Structures are given as C-alpha cells and as structure tokens.
Coordinates of C-alpha atoms in Angstrom, one line a residue:
X1 CA 80.5 99.2 102.6
X2 CA 81.3 101.2 105.4
X3 CA 80.2 105.2 105.6
X4 CA 80.7 107.3 103.7
X5 CA 80.5 110.2 105.7
X6 CA 80.9 109.6 109.5
X7 CA 77.4 109.6 111.7
X8 CA 77.2 112.8 112.9
X9 CA 79.0 115.2 111.1
X10 CA 78.0 118.7 110.3
X11 CA 78.0 117.6 106.0
X12 CA 80.3 120.7 104.2
X13 CA 80.5 119.0 101.0
X14 CA 83.7 120.0 98.3
X15 CA 82.8 119.1 95.0
X16 CA 86.9 118.6 93.9
X17 CA 86.1 114.8 94.7
X18 CA 89.3 112.5 93.3
X19 CA 90.2 108.7 94.2
X20 CA 92.8 107.0 96.3
X21 CA 95.6 105.4 95.4
X22 CA 93.6 101.8 97.2
X23 CA 96.5 99.5 96.7
X24 CA 97.8 101.0 99.8
X25 CA 96.0 100.6 103.3
X26 CA 94.1 101.9 104.7
X27 CA 95.1 105.1 107.2
X28 CA 94.4 108.9 109.1
X29 CA 96.7 111.3 108.7
X30 CA 96.8 113.7 112.1
X31 CA 96.8 117.9 112.1
X32 CA 96.1 120.7 114.6
X33 CA 94.7 123.5 112.6
X34 CA 97.4 125.8 115.0
X35 CA 95.8 129.1 113.8
X36 CA 97.4 130.5 116.8
X37 CA 101.2 131.0 118.3
X38 CA 100.2 130.1 122.4
X39 CA 102.8 129.8 125.1
X40 CA 102.6 128.6 129.2
X41 CA 103.2 132.2 130.0
X42 CA 100.6 133.8 127.7
X43 CA 97.8 131.3 126.1
X44 CA 95.5 132.5 123.6
X45 CA 91.9 131.7 123.0
X46 CA 90.5 129.0 120.4
X47 CA 89.8 130.4 117.5
X48 CA 85.7 129.3 116.8
X49 CA 85.0 126.0 115.3
X50 CA 82.8 128.5 111.8
X51 CA 85.9 130.7 111.7
X52 CA 87.3 128.0 110.2
X53 CA 84.0 125.5 108.5
X54 CA 84.2 128.8 106.7
X55 CA 87.9 129.2 105.7
X56 CA 87.8 125.2 104.4
X57 CA 84.7 125.6 102.5
X58 CA 86.3 129.4 100.9
X59 CA 89.8 130.4 100.8
X60 CA 91.4 127.6 102.1
X61 CA 89.4 124.5 100.3
X62 CA 92.3 123.7 98.5
X63 CA 94.0 123.0 101.9
X64 CA 90.4 121.3 103.6
X65 CA 90.4 117.5 105.2
X66 CA 88.1 115.3 105.4
X67 CA 86.9 116.9 109.1
X68 CA 87.4 119.3 111.3
X69 CA 87.3 117.9 114.9
X70 CA 86.6 120.0 118.1
X71 CA 88.4 117.8 120.7
X72 CA 86.3 120.6 124.0
X73 CA 83.0 120.0 122.4
X74 CA 82.1 116.6 120.5
X75 CA 81.7 118.9 117.3
X76 CA 82.8 118.2 113.7
X77 CA 82.4 119.3 109.9
X78 CA 83.1 116.5 106.7
X79 CA 84.2 118.3 103.2
X80 CA 84.8 114.6 101.7
X81 CA 83.9 111.5 101.9
X82 CA 86.1 109.2 102.6
X83 CA 86.8 107.4 98.8
X84 CA 88.3 110.3 98.0
X85 CA 91.3 112.4 98.9
X86 CA 91.5 115.2 100.6
X87 CA 94.2 118.2 100.1
X88 CA 95.2 118.9 104.0
X89 CA 99.2 117.4 103.1
X90 CA 102.1 118.6 100.7
X91 CA 102.0 116.3 97.7
X92 CA 104.8 116.7 96.0
X93 CA 104.9 116.0 91.6
X94 CA 106.8 112.6 90.9
X95 CA 106.6 111.1 94.1
X96 CA 104.7 108.9 97.0
X97 CA 101.2 110.6 96.4
X98 CA 100.4 111.6 100.0
X99 CA 97.0 113.1 99.5
X100 CA 95.6 109.9 97.8
X101 CA 97.4 106.4 99.7
X102 CA 95.5 104.2 100.8
X103 CA 92.1 102.8 100.6
X104 CA 91.3 105.4 102.4
X105 CA 93.8 108.4 103.3
X106 CA 91.2 109.9 105.9
X107 CA 92.8 113.1 107.1
X108 CA 91.6 115.3 110.6
X109 CA 92.3 118.6 111.4
X110 CA 92.2 119.4 114.9
X111 CA 91.0 122.5 115.9
X112 CA 94.0 123.4 118.3
X113 CA 97.4 124.9 118.5
X114 CA 99.6 125.0 122.2
X115 CA 98.5 126.5 124.9
X116 CA 95.4 127.4 123.7
X117 CA 92.5 129.1 126.1
X118 CA 89.4 126.9 126.7
X119 CA 86.8 128.2 129.6
X120 CA 89.7 130.0 130.9
X121 CA 92.0 126.8 131.1
X122 CA 94.7 126.2 128.8
X123 CA 95.9 123.0 126.8
X124 CA 99.6 122.6 126.0
X125 CA 98.2 119.6 123.6
X126 CA 96.0 117.5 121.9
X127 CA 96.5 114.6 125.0
X128 CA 95.4 117.5 127.7
X129 CA 92.0 117.8 125.9
X130 CA 88.7 116.5 127.0
X131 CA 89.0 114.9 123.5
X132 CA 85.5 114.2 123.0
X133 CA 83.5 112.8 120.2
X134 CA 87.4 110.8 119.2
X135 CA 85.9 107.9 119.5
X136 CA 83.5 108.4 117.0
X137 CA 85.6 109.3 114.4
X138 CA 88.2 106.0 115.8
X139 CA 85.2 104.0 115.0
X140 CA 84.5 105.4 111.3
X141 CA 87.8 104.8 110.6
X142 CA 88.0 101.1 111.9
X143 CA 84.9 100.6 109.7
X144 CA 87.4 101.2 107.2
X145 CA 90.1 98.6 108.3
X146 CA 92.2 101.3 109.9
X147 CA 94.6 99.3 112.9
X148 CA 94.7 101.4 115.9
X149 CA 99.0 102.1 115.7
X150 CA 101.0 104.2 115.2
X151 CA 103.5 102.8 112.6
X152 CA 106.2 104.9 113.0
X153 CA 105.4 106.6 117.3
X154 CA 103.4 107.4 118.3
X155 CA 103.8 111.4 117.3
X156 CA 106.0 114.2 119.5
X157 CA 106.9 118.1 118.7
X158 CA 109.2 116.4 116.2
X159 CA 109.2 115.4 112.2
X160 CA 110.0 111.3 111.1
X161 CA 109.4 110.5 108.0
X162 CA 110.2 106.9 106.6
X163 CA 108.5 106.9 103.2
X164 CA 108.7 102.7 102.8
X165 CA 107.1 102.4 106.5
X166 CA 104.2 105.3 104.5
X167 CA 104.3 103.3 101.3
X168 CA 103.7 99.5 103.0
X169 CA 101.7 100.2 106.5
X170 CA 97.8 101.0 107.4
X171 CA 97.2 102.9 110.9
X172 CA 96.9 106.5 111.8
X173 CA 100.2 109.0 111.1
X174 CA 101.1 112.2 112.2
X175 CA 101.5 115.4 110.0
X176 CA 104.8 114.8 111.1
X177 CA 104.8 111.0 109.9
X178 CA 104.0 112.6 106.2
X179 CA 106.8 112.0 103.9
X180 CA 107.7 115.4 101.7
X181 CA 105.9 117.7 104.4
X182 CA 107.9 120.1 107.2
X183 CA 105.1 120.1 109.8
X184 CA 106.2 118.4 113.4
X185 CA 101.8 118.6 114.2
X186 CA 99.9 117.4 116.0
X187 CA 102.2 116.4 119.2
X188 CA 101.6 114.0 121.7
X189 CA 98.1 112.8 120.7
X190 CA 95.1 110.9 123.4
X191 CA 95.8 107.3 124.3
X192 CA 92.7 106.0 122.5
X193 CA 90.6 102.2 123.8
X194 CA 91.6 99.0 121.6
X195 CA 95.4 100.1 121.4
X196 CA 97.4 98.0 122.9
X197 CA 100.8 99.1 123.4
X198 CA 104.3 97.6 121.7
X199 CA 106.4 96.7 123.9
X200 CA 109.9 96.4 122.6
X201 CA 112.2 93.8 124.0
X202 CA 114.7 95.4 126.5
X203 CA 117.9 96.4 124.4
X204 CA 120.6 93.7 125.1
X205 CA 124.4 94.1 126.8
X206 CA 126.9 93.4 123.9
X207 CA 125.5 93.5 120.7
X208 CA 128.1 94.3 119.1
X209 CA 128.9 93.7 115.4
X210 CA 131.2 91.3 114.1
X211 CA 130.4 89.3 117.6
X212 CA 128.5 86.3 118.1
X213 CA 125.2 87.6 120.6
X214 CA 122.2 85.1 121.0
X215 CA 120.0 89.5 120.0
X216 CA 121.5 88.7 117.0
X217 CA 118.9 86.8 115.8
X218 CA 116.0 88.7 117.5
X219 CA 117.5 91.8 116.0
X220 CA 117.9 90.3 112.0
X221 CA 113.5 88.6 112.2
X222 CA 113.0 92.7 112.9
X223 CA 115.2 94.3 110.2
X224 CA 113.8 91.1 108.2
X225 CA 109.5 91.8 109.2
X226 CA 110.2 96.0 109.1
X227 CA 111.8 95.7 105.0
X228 CA 115.3 95.1 105.9
X229 CA 116.9 91.9 105.5
X230 CA 115.7 88.9 103.1
X231 CA 116.6 85.7 104.9
X232 CA 114.7 82.7 105.5
X233 CA 114.7 81.2 108.9
X234 CA 117.3 78.4 108.2
X235 CA 119.9 81.7 107.7
X236 CA 119.7 83.0 110.7
X237 CA 122.2 83.0 113.2
X238 CA 123.8 84.6 116.8
X239 CA 126.0 86.0 114.1
X240 CA 126.3 90.2 113.6
X241 CA 127.9 90.0 111.3
X242 CA 128.0 91.3 107.7
X243 CA 124.7 91.0 106.3
X244 CA 122.9 91.7 109.7
X245 CA 125.1 95.1 109.7
X246 CA 124.5 95.3 105.4
X247 CA 120.7 95.6 107.0
X248 CA 121.2 98.0 110.0
X249 CA 122.9 100.2 107.7
X250 CA 119.9 100.3 105.4
X251 CA 117.6 101.2 108.3
X252 CA 120.2 103.9 109.3
X253 CA 119.8 104.8 105.7
X254 CA 115.4 105.4 105.9
X255 CA 115.7 106.6 109.2
X256 CA 119.2 108.9 109.8
X257 CA 118.3 110.6 113.6
X258 CA 119.3 107.2 115.3
X259 CA 122.4 106.8 113.4
X260 CA 123.9 108.5 116.0
X261 CA 122.6 106.3 118.8
X262 CA 125.5 103.8 117.4
X263 CA 128.7 103.4 116.4
X264 CA 128.1 104.5 112.6
X265 CA 131.9 103.3 111.6
X266 CA 131.6 99.9 112.5
X267 CA 127.5 100.3 111.8
X268 CA 126.0 99.2 115.6
X269 CA 122.7 99.5 116.5
X270 CA 122.4 101.9 119.8
X271 CA 119.5 102.0 122.2
X272 CA 116.6 104.3 120.7
X273 CA 116.9 102.6 117.6
X274 CA 116.7 99.0 118.4
X275 CA 113.4 100.7 120.5
X276 CA 112.3 102.1 117.1
X277 CA 113.3 99.0 114.7
X278 CA 111.1 96.6 116.6
X279 CA 107.8 98.8 117.0
X280 CA 108.3 100.0 113.6
X281 CA 108.8 95.7 112.2
X282 CA 105.7 94.3 115.3
X283 CA 104.1 97.7 116.9
X284 CA 101.4 97.6 114.1
X285 CA 100.1 93.7 115.0

C-alpha cells in the first residue's frame, strides 16, 4: 500500500477522518491560501508557514487540506492521511461529494497569493515560483494512481467546471474546476516533468452542420470519448448531421462557455470548443 503520509512532511493529524468514495478515480485538488491581496504595484510579504499550520490545526480546521505546501522552501505539513477526505472545498448536501470523490482526493493548499513578496522579489503566479518539493508531492500522488494530467485543462484564473468530467476522470484539478465551488484559484501552475502535453488536431475549415466534412468523423469520435455521443464505429460518418449536432449541444450544455464560439442556433462547434473537447476526450491519456 502506498504511504498514507507524504514522506518528509511534518505531521499534524486531525482526528475527524472520514473515508472517500473509492468508486471514483484518484485525484488531486490544488489551491492557494490567498491570505492577502497583493498587486504588481504593491506586492505584500508572504504569510509565515507556521501561521498557516496553526490556523489549519485551530480555527481553520474545518477547512483543512491534506497538505500545506511552501513552493519557496519545499516545506510541507500534512493534516489528514491520504485515504481520508479533507475539507478545503465546498461540499453541498445532495450533490457530488466533492471532498470525497476518488480512491484518494488529495487536497494541497499552496502557500501563495498573487504578487506575494519573498526575499524582495514579487511572484504573480505559482508557475513563477521555484516550486521546491513539487516533485515529491507528484511522486506521492502517482503512487496512489493519480495520472499526471489536468482533465479540464491546466488551470487559469477563470472558473471552468464540469461535473461529468469530475466524476469520470482522475488526475489533477484546480479549485476553480471543482463542482459546487466558486473559487478561481490556484491560477497557472508549474509545468511538471513527466507530463506529455496533448496537442489537439487543428480546427478544420468548412466544418458546418448539415454538410459533409472529413473532420466530422474525428469530431464524432471525440464526442463519444468524452461521453456526449453513443455511437459505434460502424455509425461514424463524414456527415455533420442531426445526431452529431445533438451531441455538440450536450457538450455545450456541460461547457456553456464554448457555446458562443460557434453558432448556437445550428449547434456548430467553434475553434475554442473544438480544442477543449479534444483535450477533454484524449488529453488524459
């Protein structure tokens, strides 16, 4: 069995452990502590690590993650064992049990806020930090079966959520990608080694509902792989017909931010939706 505790992490066990929903694939949720609001013009000093440890073992225990990670020093503290849920995301009654989804649902609070100042230097995103100790966290996550992928794409500062993806794909998620939550963190994350970026096919010219196009068949395969189209190989065709349009409509229902990239009245997929759909379908492999 993999280690319940990250090797080398300081241990601050909280007693209110609870099991995860193990029928789902393993995953990691990434957060930032966002203790202050710095700006490019007025950065602010990073909050001390020990202050956050005291918070998560005291008044903030109801929001404690598995790990607190300092990307500037590599220091880590752990509050729950891997197989317990932690409490850093909103988990509404009756919906997806967001804190429990997966064989493991490891939550990492990164000690960071935008334009934090460390040793006189300002850092806009976690991607800009030294990311010390990240390799150990990733190795630990891999030991629990978490793949080195972002099923909803690498995080940005915008929210992007799909409950279907959350429930069916293991991997790494930003807080901004977890159902029932409204946060936009962690923002851009480091690009770690061991991950091969998936490159979707370029958006094809002339892909129009009601017309034949060789790219209709790859579109149908991607819709099938992402769970929006129930079709056999024998039914694949170059026709962008009603069945494909209905499946694209389902994709838009799950990801409405892409609907305006095409033509909503005839359910055409646009270039941004195309890229996201193919990444959703195949980027986890």
